[in-house]
Amino acid sequence: MPAFDKEFAAAQGKPVAYQGKNLLRLDRLPTAGVMKLRLVFESVNAKWRQGVRLKCAGTFRINGQNIPGTGGFVLWRDTAPDSVDVELIDGAPTVTVYNVWDTGDGTIHSWHNGAAMIVEELSDGRRYRCNDGEPDDDFDDLIFRLECAQ
């Protein structure tokens, strides 16, 4: 089964073409004018714990708590609600988005082996179909969307 490490290394951060789809290891969601995001978990089909990491150059606010965007945060599907509202405090121009997983060793894994995302444009945001580090090409380990609002 495919492990996309060589393809992503050769692409130097650009999308990789695979079976007619563009694959990304991370996405930079433009946020000009966006003040709120809603992360909605749609489905999980994986043997490992699945999550989403968000980062930005500004500050996030979740449930009244400010979180520095440079370190970002992870929302784990097994402990987060089905949807989470996130405010963007400082008007960061982009939010970096990528999937993460934990194989049971307590480490947050990302960006290796089969890890990749198919990003679908929506009228109010984007949907992410994610592969974790198990080399396969089903892109259903984690599916979530980010909705943008003013």
PDB file of C-alpha atoms in Angstrom:
ATOM      1  CA  MET A   1       0.000   0.000   0.000  1.00  0.00           C
ATOM      2  CA  PRO A   2       1.155   3.572  -0.558  1.00  0.00           C
ATOM      3  CA  ALA A   3       3.275   5.507   1.868  1.00  0.00           C
ATOM      4  CA  PHE A   4       3.528   9.015   0.489  1.00  0.00           C
ATOM      5  CA  ASP A   5       6.784  10.140   2.144  1.00  0.00           C
ATOM      6  CA  LYS A   6       8.928  10.071  -1.026  1.00  0.00           C
ATOM      7  CA  GLU A   7       6.296  11.870  -3.092  1.00  0.00           C
ATOM      8  CA  PHE A   8       5.859  14.636  -0.526  1.00  0.00           C
ATOM      9  CA  ALA A   9       9.626  15.056  -0.116  1.00  0.00           C
ATOM     10  CA  ALA A  10      10.038  15.432  -3.876  1.00  0.00           C
ATOM     11  CA  ALA A  11       7.126  17.898  -4.065  1.00  0.00           C
ATOM     12  CA  GLN A  12       8.756  20.161  -1.426  1.00  0.00           C
ATOM     13  CA  GLY A  13       5.508  21.119   0.272  1.00  0.00           C
ATOM     14  CA  LYS A  14       3.341  21.254  -2.824  1.00  0.00           C
ATOM     15  CA  PRO A  15       0.327  18.970  -3.346  1.00  0.00           C
ATOM     16  CA  VAL A  16       0.989  15.459  -4.622  1.00  0.00           C
ATOM     17  CA  ALA A  17      -1.153  13.976  -7.405  1.00  0.00           C
ATOM     18  CA  TYR A  18      -2.508  10.499  -6.644  1.00  0.00           C
ATOM     19  CA  GLN A  19      -5.222   8.702  -8.606  1.00  0.00           C
ATOM     20  CA  GLY A  20      -6.609  11.973  -9.962  1.00  0.00           C
ATOM     21  CA  LYS A  21      -6.689  13.694  -6.565  1.00  0.00           C
ATOM     22  CA  ASN A  22      -4.433  16.318  -5.006  1.00  0.00           C
ATOM     23  CA  LEU A  23      -3.047  15.193  -1.642  1.00  0.00           C
ATOM     24  CA  LEU A  24      -1.741  17.492   1.080  1.00  0.00           C
ATOM     25  CA  ARG A  25       0.054  16.843   4.344  1.00  0.00           C
ATOM     26  CA  LEU A  26      -1.218  20.135   5.727  1.00  0.00           C
ATOM     27  CA  ASP A  27      -3.579  22.855   4.595  1.00  0.00           C
ATOM     28  CA  ARG A  28      -3.375  26.609   5.043  1.00  0.00           C
ATOM     29  CA  LEU A  29      -6.969  27.765   5.255  1.00  0.00           C
ATOM     30  CA  PRO A  30      -7.281  31.462   4.284  1.00  0.00           C
ATOM     31  CA  THR A  31      -9.048  33.354   7.054  1.00  0.00           C
ATOM     32  CA  ALA A  32      -9.239  36.965   5.801  1.00  0.00           C
ATOM     33  CA  GLY A  33     -12.407  38.395   7.347  1.00  0.00           C
ATOM     34  CA  VAL A  34     -13.132  35.160   9.214  1.00  0.00           C
ATOM     35  CA  MET A  35     -13.754  35.573  12.926  1.00  0.00           C
ATOM     36  CA  LYS A  36     -15.091  32.128  13.799  1.00  0.00           C
ATOM     37  CA  LEU A  37     -14.463  28.564  12.751  1.00  0.00           C
ATOM     38  CA  ARG A  38     -16.554  25.544  13.554  1.00  0.00           C
ATOM     39  CA  LEU A  39     -14.755  22.222  13.441  1.00  0.00           C
ATOM     40  CA  VAL A  40     -17.256  19.428  12.764  1.00  0.00           C
ATOM     41  CA  PHE A  41     -16.206  15.802  13.091  1.00  0.00           C
ATOM     42  CA  GLU A  42     -18.042  13.745  10.463  1.00  0.00           C
ATOM     43  CA  SER A  43     -16.635  10.225  10.820  1.00  0.00           C
ATOM     44  CA  VAL A  44     -13.752   8.041  11.965  1.00  0.00           C
ATOM     45  CA  ASN A  45     -12.740   4.668  10.539  1.00  0.00           C
ATOM     46  CA  ALA A  46      -9.341   3.887  12.036  1.00  0.00           C
ATOM     47  CA  LYS A  47      -7.681   1.610  14.548  1.00  0.00           C
ATOM     48  CA  TRP A  48      -5.800   4.532  16.141  1.00  0.00           C
ATOM     49  CA  ARG A  49      -6.986   7.602  18.028  1.00  0.00           C
ATOM     50  CA  GLN A  50      -7.618  10.448  15.557  1.00  0.00           C
ATOM     51  CA  GLY A  51      -7.396  14.221  15.960  1.00  0.00           C
ATOM     52  CA  VAL A  52      -7.006  17.595  14.283  1.00  0.00           C
ATOM     53  CA  ARG A  53      -4.299  20.188  14.947  1.00  0.00           C
ATOM     54  CA  LEU A  54      -4.947  23.880  14.270  1.00  0.00           C
ATOM     55  CA  LYS A  55      -2.230  26.563  14.352  1.00  0.00           C
ATOM     56  CA  CYS A  56      -2.084  30.237  13.384  1.00  0.00           C
ATOM     57  CA  ALA A  57       0.012  33.376  13.792  1.00  0.00           C
ATOM     58  CA  GLY A  58      -2.583  34.880  16.149  1.00  0.00           C
ATOM     59  CA  THR A  59      -4.670  33.654  19.051  1.00  0.00           C
ATOM     60  CA  PHE A  60      -7.511  31.169  19.252  1.00  0.00           C
ATOM     61  CA  ARG A  61     -10.338  31.335  21.789  1.00  0.00           C
ATOM     62  CA  ILE A  62     -12.243  28.199  22.729  1.00  0.00           C
ATOM     63  CA  ASN A  63     -14.821  28.152  25.534  1.00  0.00           C
ATOM     64  CA  GLY A  64     -13.559  31.536  26.758  1.00  0.00           C
ATOM     65  CA  GLN A  65      -9.937  30.358  26.960  1.00  0.00           C
ATOM     66  CA  ASN A  66      -7.236  32.046  24.849  1.00  0.00           C
ATOM     67  CA  ILE A  67      -4.735  29.697  23.210  1.00  0.00           C
ATOM     68  CA  PRO A  68      -1.571  30.970  21.487  1.00  0.00           C
ATOM     69  CA  GLY A  69      -1.866  30.039  17.837  1.00  0.00           C
ATOM     70  CA  THR A  70       1.835  29.399  17.251  1.00  0.00           C
ATOM     71  CA  GLY A  71       1.692  26.246  19.363  1.00  0.00           C
ATOM     72  CA  GLY A  72      -1.872  25.592  18.370  1.00  0.00           C
ATOM     73  CA  PHE A  73      -3.982  22.851  19.826  1.00  0.00           C
ATOM     74  CA  VAL A  74      -5.259  19.362  19.098  1.00  0.00           C
ATOM     75  CA  LEU A  75      -8.864  18.245  19.287  1.00  0.00           C
ATOM     76  CA  TRP A  76      -9.180  14.480  19.660  1.00  0.00           C
ATOM     77  CA  ARG A  77     -12.269  12.901  18.158  1.00  0.00           C
ATOM     78  CA  ASP A  78     -12.798  10.565  21.109  1.00  0.00           C
ATOM     79  CA  THR A  79     -12.898  13.385  23.690  1.00  0.00           C
ATOM     80  CA  ALA A  80     -14.147  16.457  21.791  1.00  0.00           C
ATOM     81  CA  PRO A  81     -17.804  17.168  21.071  1.00  0.00           C
ATOM     82  CA  ASP A  82     -19.109  16.549  17.537  1.00  0.00           C
ATOM     83  CA  SER A  83     -18.555  20.231  16.762  1.00  0.00           C
ATOM     84  CA  VAL A  84     -16.308  22.841  18.364  1.00  0.00           C
ATOM     85  CA  ASP A  85     -16.535  26.616  17.887  1.00  0.00           C
ATOM     86  CA  VAL A  86     -13.203  28.415  17.638  1.00  0.00           C
ATOM     87  CA  GLU A  87     -12.763  32.198  17.575  1.00  0.00           C
ATOM     88  CA  LEU A  88      -9.849  33.859  15.792  1.00  0.00           C
ATOM     89  CA  ILE A  89      -8.801  36.782  17.987  1.00  0.00           C
ATOM     90  CA  ASP A  90      -5.969  38.507  16.109  1.00  0.00           C
ATOM     91  CA  GLY A  91      -7.045  38.243  12.480  1.00  0.00           C
ATOM     92  CA  ALA A  92      -4.426  35.705  11.402  1.00  0.00           C
ATOM     93  CA  PRO A  93      -4.361  35.449   7.572  1.00  0.00           C
ATOM     94  CA  THR A  94      -4.357  31.632   7.585  1.00  0.00           C
ATOM     95  CA  VAL A  95      -4.971  28.694   9.879  1.00  0.00           C
ATOM     96  CA  THR A  96      -2.763  25.657   9.430  1.00  0.00           C
ATOM     97  CA  VAL A  97      -4.770  22.426   9.531  1.00  0.00           C
ATOM     98  CA  TYR A  98      -3.606  18.833   9.645  1.00  0.00           C
ATOM     99  CA  ASN A  99      -4.639  15.470  11.006  1.00  0.00           C
ATOM    100  CA  VAL A 100      -2.852  13.725  13.847  1.00  0.00           C
ATOM    101  CA  TRP A 101      -3.107  10.315  15.475  1.00  0.00           C
ATOM    102  CA  ASP A 102      -1.929   8.378  18.506  1.00  0.00           C
ATOM    103  CA  THR A 103      -0.993   4.728  18.009  1.00  0.00           C
ATOM    104  CA  GLY A 104      -1.304   4.080  21.744  1.00  0.00           C
ATOM    105  CA  ASP A 105       2.188   5.241  22.680  1.00  0.00           C
ATOM    106  CA  GLY A 106       1.017   8.683  23.898  1.00  0.00           C
ATOM    107  CA  THR A 107       2.804  10.477  21.045  1.00  0.00           C
ATOM    108  CA  ILE A 108       1.037  12.841  18.684  1.00  0.00           C
ATOM    109  CA  HIS A 109       1.968  11.541  15.236  1.00  0.00           C
ATOM    110  CA  SER A 110       1.618  13.405  11.933  1.00  0.00           C
ATOM    111  CA  TRP A 111       3.097  13.751   8.455  1.00  0.00           C
ATOM    112  CA  HIS A 112       4.598  10.311   7.918  1.00  0.00           C
ATOM    113  CA  ASN A 113       3.948   7.002   6.160  1.00  0.00           C
ATOM    114  CA  GLY A 114       0.440   7.083   4.668  1.00  0.00           C
ATOM    115  CA  ALA A 115      -0.483  10.472   6.128  1.00  0.00           C
ATOM    116  CA  ALA A 116      -2.239  12.715   3.634  1.00  0.00           C
ATOM    117  CA  MET A 117      -5.459  14.668   3.203  1.00  0.00           C
ATOM    118  CA  ILE A 118      -7.854  15.267   0.356  1.00  0.00           C
ATOM    119  CA  VAL A 119      -9.262  18.776   0.782  1.00  0.00           C
ATOM    120  CA  GLU A 120     -12.683  19.588  -0.642  1.00  0.00           C
ATOM    121  CA  GLU A 121     -13.869  23.188  -1.041  1.00  0.00           C
ATOM    122  CA  LEU A 122     -17.297  23.909   0.456  1.00  0.00           C
ATOM    123  CA  SER A 123     -19.397  27.062   0.191  1.00  0.00           C
ATOM    124  CA  ASP A 124     -18.598  27.942   3.816  1.00  0.00           C
ATOM    125  CA  GLY A 125     -15.250  26.213   4.389  1.00  0.00           C
ATOM    126  CA  ARG A 126     -13.500  22.932   3.621  1.00  0.00           C
ATOM    127  CA  ARG A 127     -13.901  19.205   4.181  1.00  0.00           C
ATOM    128  CA  TYR A 128     -10.862  17.068   4.988  1.00  0.00           C
ATOM    129  CA  ARG A 129     -10.641  13.358   4.165  1.00  0.00           C
ATOM    130  CA  CYS A 130      -7.625  12.066   6.044  1.00  0.00           C
ATOM    131  CA  ASN A 131      -5.258   9.125   6.047  1.00  0.00           C
ATOM    132  CA  ASP A 132      -3.244   8.509   9.178  1.00  0.00           C
ATOM    133  CA  GLY A 133       0.209   6.885   9.255  1.00  0.00           C
ATOM    134  CA  GLU A 134      -1.001   3.438   8.251  1.00  0.00           C
ATOM    135  CA  PRO A 135      -0.044   3.131   4.572  1.00  0.00           C
ATOM    136  CA  ASP A 136      -3.333   2.788   2.706  1.00  0.00           C
ATOM    137  CA  ASP A 137      -5.338   4.988   0.393  1.00  0.00           C
ATOM    138  CA  ASP A 138      -8.899   4.955   1.724  1.00  0.00           C
ATOM    139  CA  PHE A 139      -8.840   8.547   3.112  1.00  0.00           C
ATOM    140  CA  ASP A 140     -11.505   7.725   5.685  1.00  0.00           C
ATOM    141  CA  ASP A 141      -9.459   7.437   8.887  1.00  0.00           C
ATOM    142  CA  LEU A 142     -10.832  10.840   9.884  1.00  0.00           C
ATOM    143  CA  ILE A 143     -13.270  13.044   8.001  1.00  0.00           C
ATOM    144  CA  PHE A 144     -14.017  16.506   9.325  1.00  0.00           C
ATOM    145  CA  ARG A 145     -14.885  19.948   8.057  1.00  0.00           C
ATOM    146  CA  LEU A 146     -14.059  23.509   9.007  1.00  0.00           C
ATOM    147  CA  GLU A 147     -16.864  26.017   8.548  1.00  0.00           C
ATOM    148  CA  CYS A 148     -15.953  29.724   8.402  1.00  0.00           C
ATOM    149  CA  ALA A 149     -18.128  32.597   9.684  1.00  0.00           C
ATOM    150  CA  GLN A 150     -17.792  36.368  10.052  1.00  0.00           C
TER     151      GLN A 150
END
